[in-house]
Coordinates of C-alpha atoms in Angstrom, one line a residue:
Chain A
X21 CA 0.0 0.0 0.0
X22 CA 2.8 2.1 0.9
X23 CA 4.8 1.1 -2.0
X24 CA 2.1 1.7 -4.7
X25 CA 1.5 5.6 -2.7
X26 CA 5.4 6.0 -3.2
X27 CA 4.9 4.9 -6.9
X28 CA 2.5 7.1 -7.9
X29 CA 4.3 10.1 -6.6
X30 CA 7.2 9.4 -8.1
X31 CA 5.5 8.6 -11.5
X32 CA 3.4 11.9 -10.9
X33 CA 6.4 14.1 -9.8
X34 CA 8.3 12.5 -13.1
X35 CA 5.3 13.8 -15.2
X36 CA 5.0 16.7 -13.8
X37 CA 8.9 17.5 -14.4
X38 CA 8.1 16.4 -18.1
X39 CA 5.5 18.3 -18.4
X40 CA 7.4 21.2 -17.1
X41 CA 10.6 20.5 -19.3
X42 CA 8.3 19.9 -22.5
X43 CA 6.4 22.9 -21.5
X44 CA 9.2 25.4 -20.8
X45 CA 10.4 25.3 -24.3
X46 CA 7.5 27.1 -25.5
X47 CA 7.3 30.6 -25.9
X48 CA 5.0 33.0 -27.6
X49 CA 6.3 34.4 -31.2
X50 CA 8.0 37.4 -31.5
X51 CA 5.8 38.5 -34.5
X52 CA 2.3 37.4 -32.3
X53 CA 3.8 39.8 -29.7
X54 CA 4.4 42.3 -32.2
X55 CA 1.1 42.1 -33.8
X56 CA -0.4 42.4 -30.3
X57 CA 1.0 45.1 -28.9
X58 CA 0.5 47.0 -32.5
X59 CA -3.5 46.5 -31.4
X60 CA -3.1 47.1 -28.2
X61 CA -1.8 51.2 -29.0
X62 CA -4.8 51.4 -31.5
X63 CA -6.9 50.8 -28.9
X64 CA -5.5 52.7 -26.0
X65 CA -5.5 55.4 -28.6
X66 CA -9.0 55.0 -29.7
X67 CA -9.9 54.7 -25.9
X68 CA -8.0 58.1 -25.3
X69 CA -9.8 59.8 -28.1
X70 CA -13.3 59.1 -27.1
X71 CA -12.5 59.8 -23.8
X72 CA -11.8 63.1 -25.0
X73 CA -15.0 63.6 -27.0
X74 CA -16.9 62.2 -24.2
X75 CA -15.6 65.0 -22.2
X76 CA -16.8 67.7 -24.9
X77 CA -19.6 65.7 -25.3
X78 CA -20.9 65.6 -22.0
X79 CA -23.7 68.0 -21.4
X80 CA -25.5 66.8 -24.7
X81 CA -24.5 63.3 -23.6
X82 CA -26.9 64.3 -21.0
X83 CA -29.6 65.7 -23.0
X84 CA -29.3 61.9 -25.3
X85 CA -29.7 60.2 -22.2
X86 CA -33.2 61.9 -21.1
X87 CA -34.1 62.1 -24.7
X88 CA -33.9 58.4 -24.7
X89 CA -35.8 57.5 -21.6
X90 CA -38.7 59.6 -23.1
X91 CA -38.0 58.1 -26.4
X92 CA -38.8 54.5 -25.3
X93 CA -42.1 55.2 -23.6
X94 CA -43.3 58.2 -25.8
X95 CA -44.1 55.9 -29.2
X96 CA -46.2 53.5 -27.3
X97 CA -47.9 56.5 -25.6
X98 CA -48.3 58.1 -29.1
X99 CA -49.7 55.5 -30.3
X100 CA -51.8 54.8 -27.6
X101 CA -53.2 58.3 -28.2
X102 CA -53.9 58.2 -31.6
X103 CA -55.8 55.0 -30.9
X104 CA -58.4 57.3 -28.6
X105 CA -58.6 59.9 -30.9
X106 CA -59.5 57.6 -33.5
X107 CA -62.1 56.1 -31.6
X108 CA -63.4 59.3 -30.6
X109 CA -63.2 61.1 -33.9
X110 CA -65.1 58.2 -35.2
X111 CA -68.1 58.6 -33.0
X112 CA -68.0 62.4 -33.9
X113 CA -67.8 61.4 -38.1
X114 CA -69.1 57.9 -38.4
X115 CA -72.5 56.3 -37.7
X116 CA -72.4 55.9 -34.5
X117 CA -72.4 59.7 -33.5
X118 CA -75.2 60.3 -36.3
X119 CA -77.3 57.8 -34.5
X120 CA -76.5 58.7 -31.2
X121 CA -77.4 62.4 -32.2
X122 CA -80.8 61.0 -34.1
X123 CA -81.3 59.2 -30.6
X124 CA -81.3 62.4 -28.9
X125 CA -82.8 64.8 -30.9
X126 CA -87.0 65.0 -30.3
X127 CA -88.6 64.0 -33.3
X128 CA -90.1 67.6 -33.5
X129 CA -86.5 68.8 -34.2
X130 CA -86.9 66.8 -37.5
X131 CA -89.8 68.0 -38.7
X132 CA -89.7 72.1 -37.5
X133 CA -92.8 73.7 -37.7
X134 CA -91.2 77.0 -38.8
X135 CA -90.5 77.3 -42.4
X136 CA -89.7 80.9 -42.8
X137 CA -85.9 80.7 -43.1
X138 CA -86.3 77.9 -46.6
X139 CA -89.2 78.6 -48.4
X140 CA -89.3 76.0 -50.1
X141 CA -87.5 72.2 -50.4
X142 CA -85.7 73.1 -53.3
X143 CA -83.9 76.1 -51.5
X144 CA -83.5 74.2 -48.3
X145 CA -82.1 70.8 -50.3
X146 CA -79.4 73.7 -52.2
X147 CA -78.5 75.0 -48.8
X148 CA -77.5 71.9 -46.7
X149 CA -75.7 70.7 -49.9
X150 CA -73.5 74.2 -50.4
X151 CA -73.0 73.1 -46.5
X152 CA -71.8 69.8 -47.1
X153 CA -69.7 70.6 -50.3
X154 CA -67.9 73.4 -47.5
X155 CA -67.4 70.3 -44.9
X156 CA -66.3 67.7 -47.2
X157 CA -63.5 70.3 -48.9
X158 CA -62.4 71.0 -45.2
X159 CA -62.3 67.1 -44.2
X160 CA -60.2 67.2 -47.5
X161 CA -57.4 69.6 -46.4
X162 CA -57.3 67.6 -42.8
X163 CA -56.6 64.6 -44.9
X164 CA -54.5 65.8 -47.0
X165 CA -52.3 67.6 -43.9
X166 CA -52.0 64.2 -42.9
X167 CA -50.6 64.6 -39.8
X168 CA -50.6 61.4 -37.8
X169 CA -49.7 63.8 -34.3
X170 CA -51.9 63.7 -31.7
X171 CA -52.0 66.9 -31.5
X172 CA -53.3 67.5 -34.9
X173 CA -55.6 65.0 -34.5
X174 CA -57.5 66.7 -31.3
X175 CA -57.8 69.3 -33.6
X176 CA -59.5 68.0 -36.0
X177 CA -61.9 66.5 -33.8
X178 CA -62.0 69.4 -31.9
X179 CA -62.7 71.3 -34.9
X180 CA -65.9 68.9 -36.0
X181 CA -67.1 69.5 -32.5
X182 CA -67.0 72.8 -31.9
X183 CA -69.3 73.1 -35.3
X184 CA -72.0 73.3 -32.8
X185 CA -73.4 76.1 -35.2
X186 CA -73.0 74.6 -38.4
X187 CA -74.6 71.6 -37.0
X188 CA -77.8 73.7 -36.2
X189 CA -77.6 75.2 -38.8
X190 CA -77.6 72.2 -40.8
X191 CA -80.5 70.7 -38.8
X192 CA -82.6 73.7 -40.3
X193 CA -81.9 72.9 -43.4
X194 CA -82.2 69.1 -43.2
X195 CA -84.8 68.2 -45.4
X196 CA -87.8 67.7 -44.2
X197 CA -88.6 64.1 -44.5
X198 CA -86.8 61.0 -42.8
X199 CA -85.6 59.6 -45.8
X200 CA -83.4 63.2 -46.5
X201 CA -82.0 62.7 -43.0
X202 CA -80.8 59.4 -43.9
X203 CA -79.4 60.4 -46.9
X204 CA -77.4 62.9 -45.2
X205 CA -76.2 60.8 -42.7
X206 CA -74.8 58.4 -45.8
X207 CA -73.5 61.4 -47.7
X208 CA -71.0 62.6 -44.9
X209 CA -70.2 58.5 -44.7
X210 CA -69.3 58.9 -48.2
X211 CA -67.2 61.8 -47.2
X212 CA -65.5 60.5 -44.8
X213 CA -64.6 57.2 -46.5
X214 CA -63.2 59.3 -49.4
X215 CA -60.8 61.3 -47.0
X216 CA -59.7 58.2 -45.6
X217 CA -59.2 56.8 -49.1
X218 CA -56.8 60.0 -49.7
X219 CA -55.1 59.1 -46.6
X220 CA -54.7 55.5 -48.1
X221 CA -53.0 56.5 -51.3
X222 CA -50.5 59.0 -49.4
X223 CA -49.3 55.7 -47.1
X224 CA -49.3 53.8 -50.8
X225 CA -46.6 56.2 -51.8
X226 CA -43.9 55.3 -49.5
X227 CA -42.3 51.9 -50.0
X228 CA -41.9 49.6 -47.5
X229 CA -38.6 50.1 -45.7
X230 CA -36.8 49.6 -42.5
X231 CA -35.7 52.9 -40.9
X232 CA -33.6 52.5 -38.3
X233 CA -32.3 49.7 -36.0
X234 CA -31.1 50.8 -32.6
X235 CA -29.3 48.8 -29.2
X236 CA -30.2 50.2 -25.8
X237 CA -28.2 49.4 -22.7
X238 CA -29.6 49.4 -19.2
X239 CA -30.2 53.0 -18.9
X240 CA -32.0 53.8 -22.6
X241 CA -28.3 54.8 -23.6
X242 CA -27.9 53.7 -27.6
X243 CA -24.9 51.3 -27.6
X244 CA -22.5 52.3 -30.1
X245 CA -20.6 49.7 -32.2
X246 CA -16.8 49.3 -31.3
X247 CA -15.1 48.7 -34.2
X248 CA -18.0 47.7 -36.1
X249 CA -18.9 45.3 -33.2
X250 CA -21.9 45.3 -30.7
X251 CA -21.4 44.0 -27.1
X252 CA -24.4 42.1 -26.1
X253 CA -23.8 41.9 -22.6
X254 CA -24.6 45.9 -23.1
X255 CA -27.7 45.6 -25.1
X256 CA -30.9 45.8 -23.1
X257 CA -33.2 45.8 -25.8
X258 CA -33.4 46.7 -29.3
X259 CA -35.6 49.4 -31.2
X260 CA -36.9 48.7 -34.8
X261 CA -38.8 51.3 -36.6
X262 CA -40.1 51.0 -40.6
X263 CA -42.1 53.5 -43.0
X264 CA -44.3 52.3 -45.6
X265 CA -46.8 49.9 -43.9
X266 CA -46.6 48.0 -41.7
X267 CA -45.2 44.3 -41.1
X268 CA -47.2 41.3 -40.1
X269 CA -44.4 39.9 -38.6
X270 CA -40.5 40.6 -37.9
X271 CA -37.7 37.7 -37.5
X272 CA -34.6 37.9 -35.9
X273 CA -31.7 35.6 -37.7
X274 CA -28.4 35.0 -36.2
X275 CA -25.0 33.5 -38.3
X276 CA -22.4 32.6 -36.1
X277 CA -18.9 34.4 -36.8
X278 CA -16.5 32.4 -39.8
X279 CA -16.5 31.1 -43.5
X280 CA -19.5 28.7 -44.9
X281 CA -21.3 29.7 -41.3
X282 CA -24.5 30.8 -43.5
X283 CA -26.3 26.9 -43.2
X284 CA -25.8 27.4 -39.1
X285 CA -28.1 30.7 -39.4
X286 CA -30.5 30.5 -36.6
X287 CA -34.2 32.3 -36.5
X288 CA -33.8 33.9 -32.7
X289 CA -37.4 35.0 -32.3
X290 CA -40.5 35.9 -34.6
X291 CA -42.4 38.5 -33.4
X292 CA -45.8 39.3 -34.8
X293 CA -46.7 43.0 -35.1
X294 CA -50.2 44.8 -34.7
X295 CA -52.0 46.6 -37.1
X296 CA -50.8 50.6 -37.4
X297 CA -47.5 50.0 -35.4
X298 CA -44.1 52.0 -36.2
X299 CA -41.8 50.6 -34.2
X300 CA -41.3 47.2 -32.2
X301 CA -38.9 46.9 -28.6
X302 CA -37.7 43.5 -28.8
X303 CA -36.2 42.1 -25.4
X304 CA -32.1 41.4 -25.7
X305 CA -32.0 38.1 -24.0
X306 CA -31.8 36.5 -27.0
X307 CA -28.3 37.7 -28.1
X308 CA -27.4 36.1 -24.2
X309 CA -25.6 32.9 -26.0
X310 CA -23.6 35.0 -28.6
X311 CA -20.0 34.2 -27.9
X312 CA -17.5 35.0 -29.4
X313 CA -19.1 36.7 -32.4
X314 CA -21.9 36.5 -34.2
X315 CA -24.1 38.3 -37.5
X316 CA -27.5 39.4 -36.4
X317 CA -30.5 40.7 -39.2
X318 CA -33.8 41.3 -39.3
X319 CA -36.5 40.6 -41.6
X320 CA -39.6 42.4 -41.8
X321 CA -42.3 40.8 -43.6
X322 CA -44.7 43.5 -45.8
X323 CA -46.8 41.1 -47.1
X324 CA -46.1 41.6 -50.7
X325 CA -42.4 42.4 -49.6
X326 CA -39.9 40.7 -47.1
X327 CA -37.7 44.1 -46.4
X328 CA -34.1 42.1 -44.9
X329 CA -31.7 44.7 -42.6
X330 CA -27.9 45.0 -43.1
X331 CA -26.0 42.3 -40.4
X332 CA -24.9 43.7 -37.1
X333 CA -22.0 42.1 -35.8
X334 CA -22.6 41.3 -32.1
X335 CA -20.3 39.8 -29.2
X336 CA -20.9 38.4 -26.0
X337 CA -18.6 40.0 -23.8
X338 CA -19.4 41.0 -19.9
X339 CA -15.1 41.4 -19.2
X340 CA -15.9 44.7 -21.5
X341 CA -18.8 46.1 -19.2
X342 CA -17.9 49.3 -18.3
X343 CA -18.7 48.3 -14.6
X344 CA -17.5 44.8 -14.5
X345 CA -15.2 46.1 -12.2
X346 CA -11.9 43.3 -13.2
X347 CA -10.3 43.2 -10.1
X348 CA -9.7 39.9 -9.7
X349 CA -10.3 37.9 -6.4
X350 CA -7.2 35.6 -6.6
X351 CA -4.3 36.6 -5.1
Chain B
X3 CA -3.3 48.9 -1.0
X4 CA -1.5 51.1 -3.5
X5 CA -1.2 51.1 -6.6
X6 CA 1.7 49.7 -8.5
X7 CA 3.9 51.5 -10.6
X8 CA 4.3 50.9 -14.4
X9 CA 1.9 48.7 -15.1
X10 CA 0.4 49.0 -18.2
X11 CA -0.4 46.7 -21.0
X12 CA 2.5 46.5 -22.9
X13 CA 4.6 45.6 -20.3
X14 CA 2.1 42.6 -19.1
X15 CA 2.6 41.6 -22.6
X16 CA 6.2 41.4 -21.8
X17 CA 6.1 39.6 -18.6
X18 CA 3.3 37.3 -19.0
X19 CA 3.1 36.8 -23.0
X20 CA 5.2 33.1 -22.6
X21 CA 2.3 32.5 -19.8
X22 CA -0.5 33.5 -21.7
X23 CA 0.6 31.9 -24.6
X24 CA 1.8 28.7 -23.2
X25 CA -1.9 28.3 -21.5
X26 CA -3.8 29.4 -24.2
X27 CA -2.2 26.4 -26.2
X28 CA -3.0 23.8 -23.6
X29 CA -6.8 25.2 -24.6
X30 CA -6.7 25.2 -27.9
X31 CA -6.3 22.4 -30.8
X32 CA -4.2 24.4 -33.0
X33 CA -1.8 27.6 -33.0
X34 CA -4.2 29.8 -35.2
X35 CA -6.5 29.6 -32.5
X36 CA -4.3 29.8 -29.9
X37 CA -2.4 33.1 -31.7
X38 CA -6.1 34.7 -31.7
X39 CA -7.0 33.8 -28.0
X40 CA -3.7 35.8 -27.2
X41 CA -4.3 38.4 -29.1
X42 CA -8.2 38.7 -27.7
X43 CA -6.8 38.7 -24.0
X44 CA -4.4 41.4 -24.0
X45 CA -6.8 43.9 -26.1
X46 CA -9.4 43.0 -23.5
X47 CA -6.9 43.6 -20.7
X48 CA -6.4 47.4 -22.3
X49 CA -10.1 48.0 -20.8
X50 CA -9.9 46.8 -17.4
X51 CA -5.5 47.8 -16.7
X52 CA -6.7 50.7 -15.0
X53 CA -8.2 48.3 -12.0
X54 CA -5.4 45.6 -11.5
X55 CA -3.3 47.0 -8.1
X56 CA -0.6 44.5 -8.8
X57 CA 1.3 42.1 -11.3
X58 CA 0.0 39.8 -9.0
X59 CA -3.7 40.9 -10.0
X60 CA -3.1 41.3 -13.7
X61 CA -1.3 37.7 -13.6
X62 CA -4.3 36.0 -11.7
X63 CA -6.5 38.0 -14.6
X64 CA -4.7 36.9 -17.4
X65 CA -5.4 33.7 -16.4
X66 CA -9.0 33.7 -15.7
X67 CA -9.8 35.7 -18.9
X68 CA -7.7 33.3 -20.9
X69 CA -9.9 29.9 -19.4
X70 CA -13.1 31.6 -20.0
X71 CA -11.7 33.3 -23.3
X72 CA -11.4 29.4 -24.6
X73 CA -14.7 28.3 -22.9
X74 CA -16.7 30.7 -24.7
X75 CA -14.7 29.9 -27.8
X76 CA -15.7 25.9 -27.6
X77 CA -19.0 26.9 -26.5
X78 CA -20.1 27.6 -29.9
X79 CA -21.9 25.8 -32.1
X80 CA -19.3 26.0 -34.9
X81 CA -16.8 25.0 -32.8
X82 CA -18.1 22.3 -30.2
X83 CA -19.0 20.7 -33.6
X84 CA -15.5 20.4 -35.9
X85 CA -12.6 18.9 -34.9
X86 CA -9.3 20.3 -36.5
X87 CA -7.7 17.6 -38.0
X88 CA -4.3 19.3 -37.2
X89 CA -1.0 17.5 -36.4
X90 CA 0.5 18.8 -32.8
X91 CA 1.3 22.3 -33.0
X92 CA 4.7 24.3 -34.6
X93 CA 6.3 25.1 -30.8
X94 CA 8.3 27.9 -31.3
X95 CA 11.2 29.5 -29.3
X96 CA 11.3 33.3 -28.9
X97 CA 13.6 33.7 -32.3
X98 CA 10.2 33.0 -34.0
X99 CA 9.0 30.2 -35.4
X100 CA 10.7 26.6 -35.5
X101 CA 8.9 23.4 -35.2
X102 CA 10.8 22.1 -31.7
X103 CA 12.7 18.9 -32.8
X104 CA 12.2 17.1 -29.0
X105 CA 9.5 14.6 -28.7
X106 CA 7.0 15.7 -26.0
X107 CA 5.1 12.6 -25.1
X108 CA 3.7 13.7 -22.0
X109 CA 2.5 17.6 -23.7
X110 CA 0.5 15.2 -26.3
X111 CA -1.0 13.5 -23.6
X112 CA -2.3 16.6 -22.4
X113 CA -3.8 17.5 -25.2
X114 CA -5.6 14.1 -25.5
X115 CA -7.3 15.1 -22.0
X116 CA -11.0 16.9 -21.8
X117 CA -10.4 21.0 -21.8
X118 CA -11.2 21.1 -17.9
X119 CA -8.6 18.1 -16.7
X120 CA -5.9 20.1 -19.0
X121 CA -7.0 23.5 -17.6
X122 CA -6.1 22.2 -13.7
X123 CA -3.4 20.0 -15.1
X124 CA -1.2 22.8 -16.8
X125 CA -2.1 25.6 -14.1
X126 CA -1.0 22.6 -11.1
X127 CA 1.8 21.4 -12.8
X128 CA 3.5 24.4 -14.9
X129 CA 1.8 27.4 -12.9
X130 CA 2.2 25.8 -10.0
X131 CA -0.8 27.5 -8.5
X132 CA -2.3 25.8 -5.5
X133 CA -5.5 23.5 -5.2
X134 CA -7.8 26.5 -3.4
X135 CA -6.6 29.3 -6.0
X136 CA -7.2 27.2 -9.1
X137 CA -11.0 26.7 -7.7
X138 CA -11.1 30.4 -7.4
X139 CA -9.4 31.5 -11.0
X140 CA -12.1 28.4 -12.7
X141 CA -15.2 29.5 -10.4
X142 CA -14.9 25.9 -9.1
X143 CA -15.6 24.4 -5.4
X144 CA -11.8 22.9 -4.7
X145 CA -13.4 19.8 -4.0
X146 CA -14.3 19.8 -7.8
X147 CA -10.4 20.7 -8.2
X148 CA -9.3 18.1 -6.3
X149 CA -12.0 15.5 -8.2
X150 CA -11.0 16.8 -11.8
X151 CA -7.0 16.8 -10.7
X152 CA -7.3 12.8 -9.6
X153 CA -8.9 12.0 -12.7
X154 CA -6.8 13.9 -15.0
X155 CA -3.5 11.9 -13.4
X156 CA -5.3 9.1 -13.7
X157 CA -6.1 9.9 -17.2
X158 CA -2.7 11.1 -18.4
X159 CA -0.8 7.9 -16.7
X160 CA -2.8 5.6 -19.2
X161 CA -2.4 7.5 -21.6
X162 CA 1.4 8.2 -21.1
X163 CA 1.6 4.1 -20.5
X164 CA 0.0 3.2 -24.4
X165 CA 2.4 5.4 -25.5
X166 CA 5.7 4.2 -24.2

């Protein structure tokens, strides 16, 4: 028993002085330490020089970083909004505010007693329609404005309410029967639906395209590429936003780093996108297993057209976090 | 604790570059990968200089960044799935660059072991580094240490035994 312990340290102790011996011989190439260190000044130097523009930087640095934490929440907000408005506006436009109103409007209001103002149906039938020409050509220039703000938007609906006059005005000169007040209701329907058409065929003009792609850290800062790479461990989240449409789904495709790579292309996630939507905020957890390099693109899918980004070059690297501290614990 | 003077990145490259170098080829299959490893430590190590105290630090760094440098590297797809097909490395002396003409029997048997037995093997034997601070440069319990060390030399002396 004792024997075999004294043989195995001696055989171990012999390998491990081979080992040394074999191991001792190497050493790292004159030209790999060359090449290194070369790197290694082009990146203290790039370090120094952002540093420096960091420092000029700093007070709009500032302004990016606040601009960005309203930037993530104020599209969904936006877009929230305009949902309301839309709602709302249709009540005030579409059938539903015209039978609402019809609802609440005595039925002597229909039929007025006092005819002095229109003599006669002709007159009053020439009226409303001058009237409704005037309302349609100003639904028209809202249209064509075509401003998809919120703001705007109030204003419009704002603007069709506070015709309180014109409204009176036109329930003098509704025609006098129920079938007129039905066919008044249908004409502004047809008004509407035309302005909307308009706004149809300005959207048809813009092709399809993907307008920006941007990485967000933890705190809504957009991560910068260094030297054309992206570090994941940075990335948060990532911002899409497209023009011309929009896509009923987006996929996220990732090619691992090297030659002939292209058949180990994975699809990371498939997101599908609502109706009306600009812009998507896709969770970063799926770059998580990127090692040591990988391409990342996007596909957006038009319907008629699959729109494809360029390829982002992403790494996995949480030694690179600015606050990873280093330090290490050993020794 | 102070700071220590002078250190700065190029100088770890001259102290530690055999060290570096040396491990990242007990990682590695073949000496392209092991040239880029190298490379990717020391321009890492330009980020975080500023923090490492002492050689001492920046040496117990090197080494942790180098292991997990490799991990991540074999933890691809790509790479956890082709097998370089290369003969034992070109070994090279600090001239630059001659295949060493001594056999190394027991560095081949090395290479044969999984990437974790080599890891503890080369940092026990070469680094010399004790049990307890190669669980804490791996992110290991040292019982694992001591587990992964008896199988290595168990490993390696059957392997060192078929080839003599």
């Amino acid at each position: 028993m004792g024997n075999d312990r004294t043989d195995r340290r001696i055989t171990d102790q012999s390998v491990r002085e081979q080992y040394n011996r074999e191991t001792g011989q190497i050493h790292a190439p004159e030209s790999l330490i060359r090449r290194t260190k070369e790197t290694v000044r082009e990146k203290e130097r790039r370090i120094a020089q952002e540093g420096s523009e960091r420092q000029e930087n700093d007070r709009p640095a500032r302004q990016r970083h606040a601009f960005g934490r309203l930037y993530r929440w104020a599209l969904p907000a936006a877009a929230a909004g305009l949902a309301i408005l839309v709602g709302v506006s249709g009540i005030f436009f579409g059938r539903g505010r015209d039978k609402a109103w019809e609802e609440s409007v005595p039925e002597e209001d229909y039929y007025p007693e006092d005819t002095d103002q229109a003599s006669t149906d002709e007159e009053k039938q020439a009226q409303f329609e001058r009237h409704l020409q005037k309302q349609e050509a100003a639904f028209g220039e809202d249209t064509a404005a075509k401003e998809p703000e919120a703001a705007d938007l109030a204003e419009t609906t704002e603007s069709a309410a506070d015709s309180g006059a014109t409204q009176e005005t036109m329930q003098d000169a509704l025609p006098d029967t129920e079938n007129g007040v039905k066919e008044t209701a249908g004409a502004k329907l047809q008004a509407q639906e035309q302005g909307s058409a308009q706004a149809e065929d300005l959207d048809a003009g813009i092709a399809p395209a993907l307008k920006s792609v941007q990485f967000y850290d933890k705190d809504q800062n957009i991560v910068e590429a260094e030297a054309l790479w992206y570090n994941a461990a940075r990335i948060e989240s990532i911002l899409l936003r497209w023009e011309g449409g929009t896509p009923s789904n987006i996929k996220v495709f990732r090619t691992p780093v090297g030659s002939e790579t292209m058949e180990q292309t994975e699809l990371l996630l498939t997101k599908s996108i609502a109706d009306g939507e600009e812009s998507v905020l896709l969770d970063a957890d799926i770059l998580r297993d990127s090692g040591m390099g990988s391409h990342l693109f996007f596909e957006l899918d038009f319907g008629t057209q699959i729109v494809t980004s360029e390829e982002y070059n992403i790494l996995y690297d949480e030694d690179m976090l600015p606050d990873a501290g280093g330090t290490p614990s050993a020794n | 604790m102070p700071k220590e003077e002078g250190i700065t990145t190029e100088e770890a490259i001259d102290r530690y570059a055999d060290m570096v170098y040396r491990l990242a080829l007990s990682q590695m299959k073949n000496t392209t990968d092991a040239d880029d490893l190298f490379q990717e430590v020391f321009v890492r190590l330009v980020s975080h200089i500023q923090d490492l105290e002492s050689w001492e630090h920046v040496k117990a760094w090197l080494i942790r960044v180098t292991i997990n440098c490799a991990k991540k590297h074999f933890a691809q797809y790509w790479n956890k799935n082709v097998d370089f097909l290369e003969e034992p490395e070109k070994l090279t002396n600090g001239s630059g660059g001659y295949e060493m003409p001594e056999e190394q029997p027991v560095r081949a048997a090395v290479q044969k072991l999984p990437p974790k037995y080599r890891t503890v093997i080369h940092l026990y034997y070469f680094e010399e580094l004790t049990v307890a601070e190669i669980a804490r440069l791996t992110e290991q319990k040292e019982t694992t240490v001591k587990s992964q060390m008896h199988r290595a030399r168990e490993m390696l002396k059957e392997l060192i035994q078929d080839t003599v």
